[in-house]
Amino acid sequence: MNFTINGQSVEVEADIRSSLLDLLRNSLGFTGTKKGCDQGACGACTVLVDGERINSCLALAVQYQGRNITTVEGLGSDGALHPLQQAFVEHDGFQCGYCTPGQLCSAIGMAREIERNIPSVVTADLSADSVAINERELRERMSGNLCRCGAYNGIIEAISETLVKTPAASQERARA
């Protein structure tokens, strides 16, 4: 199977029944992606495929051949954290850190969804030209990623500061 993982072309022989998560962790050594519930309920295994967030525990690796996969290891650069990683540190957005890789990948995928004006279930005005981002919207969009330590406030602050910089988001935060 061939993939581009964190910008590098990778070729690996693997059982076609392997999940993308198991391929990343066990065959390729990308252990930053965590195995949580292994049922798609906790989001610890979230990675980006062509910029879209997916639960890698529910994905067969063979389905993603030829695609661009980004794990938490691919977010920063040599010696430099991704701005969202830095914001997680500054806002205490992680405690044990187990969910953090999935939270980071999910937030980056979520930001792309917002840029493309994809509504969530709590989006109030579906006819608006852009999605108005507020805390409720962010919490709903990140609800697929669970943190057992309860660092949600720091996570939302880090995401708000780093990824959500639309005029609507600024207005909503100012009103809160």
GROMACS .gro file of C-alpha atoms in nm:
model
  176
    1MET     CA    1   0.000   0.000   0.000
    2ASN     CA    2   0.118   0.354  -0.078
    3PHE     CA    3   0.041   0.665   0.123
    4THR     CA    4   0.176   1.012   0.175
    5ILE     CA    5   0.209   1.050   0.550
    6ASN     CA    6   0.313   1.382   0.697
    7GLY     CA    7   0.444   1.483   0.355
    8GLN     CA    8   0.655   1.171   0.304
    9SER     CA    9   0.578   0.898   0.053
   10VAL     CA   10   0.542   0.567   0.231
   11GLU     CA   11   0.509   0.218   0.091
   12VAL     CA   12   0.418  -0.064   0.327
   13GLU     CA   13   0.298  -0.420   0.303
   14ALA     CA   14   0.009  -0.479   0.533
   15ASP     CA   15  -0.293  -0.698   0.581
   16ILE     CA   16  -0.579  -0.544   0.383
   17ARG     CA   17  -0.796  -0.591   0.695
   18SER     CA   18  -0.579  -0.348   0.894
   19SER     CA   19  -0.737  -0.033   1.023
   20LEU     CA   20  -0.562   0.290   0.934
   21LEU     CA   21  -0.492   0.338   1.305
   22ASP     CA   22  -0.320   0.001   1.341
   23LEU     CA   23  -0.122   0.058   1.022
   24LEU     CA   24  -0.003   0.400   1.145
   25ARG     CA   25   0.085   0.282   1.495
   26ASN     CA   26   0.197  -0.077   1.453
   27SER     CA   27   0.342  -0.092   1.104
   28LEU     CA   28   0.476   0.260   1.059
   29GLY     CA   29   0.554   0.372   1.415
   30PHE     CA   30   0.336   0.685   1.424
   31THR     CA   31   0.246   0.630   1.788
   32GLY     CA   32   0.129   0.987   1.841
   33THR     CA   33  -0.210   0.877   1.712
   34LYS     CA   34  -0.373   0.707   2.008
   35LYS     CA   35  -0.598   0.404   2.030
   36GLY     CA   36  -0.875   0.494   2.271
   37CYS     CA   37  -1.211   0.319   2.252
   38ASP     CA   38  -1.139   0.154   1.914
   39GLN     CA   39  -1.506   0.214   1.830
   40GLY     CA   40  -1.503   0.569   1.694
   41ALA     CA   41  -1.658   0.718   2.006
   42CYS     CA   42  -1.366   0.899   2.173
   43GLY     CA   43  -1.175   1.066   1.888
   44ALA     CA   44  -0.829   0.983   2.027
   45CYS     CA   45  -0.738   0.831   1.691
   46THR     CA   46  -0.838   1.132   1.478
   47VAL     CA   47  -0.608   1.202   1.183
   48LEU     CA   48  -0.644   1.419   0.875
   49VAL     CA   49  -0.692   1.261   0.533
   50ASP     CA   50  -0.659   1.519   0.257
   51GLY     CA   51  -0.732   1.776   0.530
   52GLU     CA   52  -1.053   1.609   0.648
   53ARG     CA   53  -1.072   1.465   0.998
   54ILE     CA   54  -1.153   1.097   1.036
   55ASN     CA   55  -1.147   0.839   1.312
   56SER     CA   56  -0.864   0.616   1.197
   57CYS     CA   57  -0.984   0.323   1.409
   58LEU     CA   58  -1.293   0.295   1.189
   59ALA     CA   59  -1.107   0.326   0.857
   60LEU     CA   60  -0.957   0.042   0.662
   61ALA     CA   61  -0.608   0.145   0.557
   62VAL     CA   62  -0.655   0.004   0.209
   63GLN     CA   63  -0.930   0.261   0.147
   64TYR     CA   64  -0.685   0.547   0.191
   65GLN     CA   65  -0.408   0.439  -0.046
   66GLY     CA   66  -0.268   0.729  -0.244
   67ARG     CA   67  -0.413   0.985  -0.004
   68ASN     CA   68  -0.238   1.248   0.209
   69ILE     CA   69  -0.254   1.154   0.574
   70THR     CA   70  -0.149   1.388   0.852
   71THR     CA   71  -0.090   1.263   1.205
   72VAL     CA   72   0.002   1.472   1.508
   73GLU     CA   73   0.368   1.412   1.421
   74GLY     CA   74   0.312   1.605   1.098
   75LEU     CA   75   0.160   1.919   1.248
   76GLY     CA   76   0.469   2.102   1.368
   77SER     CA   77   0.805   2.136   1.204
   78ASP     CA   78   1.152   2.046   1.327
   79GLY     CA   79   1.185   2.206   1.667
   80ALA     CA   80   0.871   2.415   1.634
   81LEU     CA   81   0.524   2.338   1.755
   82HIS     CA   82   0.223   2.406   1.535
   83PRO     CA   83   0.055   2.726   1.661
   84LEU     CA   84  -0.237   2.519   1.793
   85GLN     CA   85   0.001   2.292   1.984
   86GLN     CA   86   0.160   2.601   2.139
   87ALA     CA   87  -0.185   2.738   2.229
   88PHE     CA   88  -0.274   2.408   2.397
   89VAL     CA   89   0.035   2.450   2.615
   90GLU     CA   90  -0.042   2.814   2.694
   91HIS     CA   91  -0.411   2.750   2.778
   92ASP     CA   92  -0.366   2.421   2.966
   93GLY     CA   93  -0.554   2.251   2.686
   94PHE     CA   94  -0.422   1.913   2.787
   95GLN     CA   95  -0.362   1.735   3.111
   96CYS     CA   96  -0.271   1.370   3.067
   97GLY     CA   97  -0.224   1.440   2.696
   98TYR     CA   98  -0.375   1.114   2.576
   99CYS     CA   99  -0.654   1.282   2.381
  100THR     CA  100  -0.440   1.575   2.268
  101PRO     CA  101  -0.323   1.435   1.930
  102GLY     CA  102  -0.682   1.362   1.829
  103GLN     CA  103  -0.802   1.698   1.961
  104LEU     CA  104  -0.535   1.881   1.760
  105CYS     CA  105  -0.609   1.699   1.434
  106SER     CA  106  -0.982   1.735   1.486
  107ALA     CA  107  -0.956   2.109   1.553
  108ILE     CA  108  -0.752   2.163   1.238
  109GLY     CA  109  -1.004   1.966   1.034
  110MET     CA  110  -1.286   2.159   1.200
  111ALA     CA  111  -1.127   2.492   1.104
  112ARG     CA  112  -1.131   2.382   0.741
  113GLU     CA  113  -1.499   2.293   0.772
  114ILE     CA  114  -1.571   2.641   0.910
  115GLU     CA  115  -1.373   2.803   0.627
  116ARG     CA  116  -1.591   2.613   0.382
  117ASN     CA  117  -1.908   2.725   0.568
  118ILE     CA  118  -2.016   2.374   0.655
  119PRO     CA  119  -2.283   2.407   0.923
  120SER     CA  120  -2.304   2.197   1.237
  121VAL     CA  121  -2.618   2.076   1.410
  122VAL     CA  122  -2.623   2.393   1.626
  123THR     CA  123  -2.560   2.644   1.346
  124ALA     CA  124  -2.840   2.895   1.387
  125ASP     CA  125  -2.862   3.050   1.042
  126LEU     CA  126  -2.818   2.802   0.760
  127SER     CA  127  -2.874   3.071   0.498
  128ALA     CA  128  -2.590   3.298   0.617
  129ASP     CA  129  -2.285   3.349   0.397
  130SER     CA  130  -2.060   3.231   0.678
  131VAL     CA  131  -2.099   3.028   0.993
  132ALA     CA  132  -2.101   3.248   1.304
  133ILE     CA  133  -1.858   3.086   1.545
  134ASN     CA  134  -1.920   3.100   1.914
  135GLU     CA  135  -1.833   2.876   2.204
  136ARG     CA  136  -2.144   2.662   2.158
  137GLU     CA  137  -2.054   2.605   1.793
  138LEU     CA  138  -1.696   2.508   1.879
  139ARG     CA  139  -1.802   2.273   2.158
  140GLU     CA  140  -2.051   2.100   1.928
  141ARG     CA  141  -1.794   2.064   1.649
  142MET     CA  142  -1.538   1.918   1.892
  143SER     CA  143  -1.790   1.692   2.069
  144GLY     CA  144  -1.654   1.383   1.897
  145ASN     CA  145  -1.330   1.418   2.090
  146LEU     CA  146  -1.349   1.325   2.454
  147CYS     CA  147  -1.113   1.442   2.729
  148ARG     CA  148  -1.136   1.243   3.049
  149CYS     CA  149  -0.934   1.505   3.239
  150GLY     CA  150  -1.186   1.779   3.164
  151ALA     CA  151  -0.952   2.023   2.991
  152TYR     CA  152  -1.231   2.138   2.762
  153ASN     CA  153  -1.216   2.505   2.861
  154GLY     CA  154  -0.846   2.526   2.778
  155ILE     CA  155  -0.899   2.336   2.453
  156ILE     CA  156  -1.175   2.573   2.342
  157GLU     CA  157  -0.965   2.876   2.438
  158ALA     CA  158  -0.668   2.741   2.241
  159ILE     CA  159  -0.881   2.671   1.935
  160SER     CA  160  -1.054   3.008   1.955
  161GLU     CA  161  -0.726   3.193   1.981
  162THR     CA  162  -0.549   3.001   1.707
  163LEU     CA  163  -0.787   2.874   1.445
  164VAL     CA  164  -1.100   3.083   1.459
  165LYS     CA  165  -1.016   3.430   1.345
  166THR     CA  166  -1.321   3.525   1.146
  167PRO     CA  167  -1.491   3.858   1.206
  168ALA     CA  168  -1.805   3.670   1.314
  169ALA     CA  169  -1.607   3.475   1.573
  170SER     CA  170  -1.455   3.792   1.712
  171GLN     CA  171  -1.799   3.950   1.739
  172GLU     CA  172  -1.943   3.644   1.912
  173ARG     CA  173  -1.655   3.631   2.161
  174ALA     CA  174  -1.692   4.002   2.231
  175ARG     CA  175  -2.060   3.949   2.317
  176ALA     CA  176  -1.992   3.654   2.547
   0.00000   0.00000   0.00000
